[in-house]
Amino acid sequence: MIRLYDTLAREKRPFVPLNPERITMYVCGPTVYGRAHIGNARPPVVFDTLARLIRHEFGANSLVYARNVTDVDDKIIASAAEEGVEPSVITERYERLYLGDMRALGVPPPDIAPHATGEIAPMIALIERLVGLGNAYEAEGHVLFSVPSDPDYGVLSRRDREQLIAGARVEVAPYKRDPADFVLWKPSPDGVIGWDSPWGRGRPGWHIECSAMIKAHLGETIDIHGGGLDLIFPHHENEIAQSRCAHAGAPLARFWVHNGFVDMGAEKMSKSLGNIVTPAELLARGHRGETLRLALLSAHYRQPLPWTEALVEQSKAILDRLYRAAGDAPAGGIDSEVVDALSDDLNTPAALGRLHAIDDPAVLKASAGLLGLLSDTADNWFRGGADEAAVETRIAERAEAKKSRDFATADRIREELKAEGIILEDGPAGTTWRRE
Ligand SMILES: [Zn+2]
């Protein structure tokens, strides 16, 4: 029996899916305008591990896992304007790089990856519905959600009204009836990406995106909604309000699962603080994706994870030991204590600890696999060569550099890979590689 801590209930509860043959999980995905940092990589690794556990418990085809791509956003628009390109140039570039980084961390693409720009019609339909029900209103080309129209608003973050207004960091805008109201739709001036709507040409706000995509792809009520702690307010609070009001009170998610931050020194790792380290940099320095994955799973997902160079070194040493113990055994059965540890609110530190006590190499290989570890051959691991996913990530980066005519970077990546014994060959169908 899997037990998960539910942020809404404030307690660990047995995870009993609505339909065990179609378990639904949605995790808020990246806004694609820059490289992911290690803090951004924690939710995809945590929820990939949860997905592996659910598939182990309920069957390989039991789970539908959706992670969205936010590809329309003010930061994307600003960065496209800065480069003098269409927003799609920015979003396609960073989505490719994101998927490459995730592959290196052993995170396969989710089952469904809806893109905001491909889902405008369901968003407009949801907004129209909220307007019709009196939960939203139009003002000066904007459509806003009326927070006072929802008596249950604040249920997830449990903030009182003063905290809501302060915490929302809401811009004071003359068209708002209430300072806590938030934007569902906003106007796009000429030259800015936009779509026709009943309220004029414009674009969606961020929160409505997830509510509309969840309804379109997974249903009105899903089993698990996940994301980082920082999304509880306002993002998830707003998702809940929109969806519940539009769907006659049906809850949006049965379990709200949130991961803690990755810290650098005393602070949360964040782009705005400028204290970030990216998987791309760490891979370029020769660390393996699996080492970074183990480091990200070394603390319980709800706890803060202090990121240090020592943590990375320690994770590498642990993997060396595990690869030595597993050798080249084929994967066997999975150890029940590893499953029990993960089933207890995804207790990865306990599961990792248990791996050391397993003396059957085949069981060790399979049990580590449940955490997405020991995916390489021992031979390749100890040869010290870059792992395949990391090479692919570096090749994707080099292709982007060439595209933006940054040949110095492209050459540097070729040389770095050569130093690791990887030879690149450019051909008409792209770049292939071989080991020296
Ligand atoms: Zn979301």
XYZ file of N, CA and C and ligand atoms in Angstrom, residues 26-29 68 206-207 210 225 231 235-236 239, ligand 1:
40
model
N -0.662 14.642 -12.787
C -0.288 15.853 -13.534
C 0.750 16.620 -12.726
N 1.833 16.983 -13.376
C 2.882 17.763 -12.717
C 3.116 19.026 -13.548
N 3.138 20.176 -12.890
C 3.364 21.426 -13.617
C 4.779 21.409 -14.199
N 4.855 21.656 -15.490
C 6.124 21.516 -16.202
C 6.829 22.843 -16.403
N 2.980 19.486 -18.404
C 2.750 20.474 -19.462
C 4.018 21.229 -19.828
N -1.254 32.155 -16.761
C -0.575 30.878 -16.527
C -1.488 29.853 -15.846
N -2.264 30.310 -14.824
C -2.999 29.339 -14.009
C -4.051 28.575 -14.812
N -3.139 25.119 -16.763
C -3.123 23.785 -16.144
C -4.544 23.267 -15.937
N -1.788 15.548 -8.138
C -1.281 16.770 -8.745
C 0.017 17.106 -8.029
N 4.759 26.351 -5.711
C 3.564 26.457 -6.552
C 2.274 26.417 -5.741
N -0.225 29.531 -7.520
C -0.568 28.765 -8.720
C -1.580 27.643 -8.449
N -1.282 26.768 -7.511
C -2.195 25.635 -7.290
C -3.500 26.067 -6.619
N -5.493 27.188 -9.509
C -5.958 26.038 -10.300
C -7.182 25.402 -9.636
Zn 0.155 24.125 -13.001
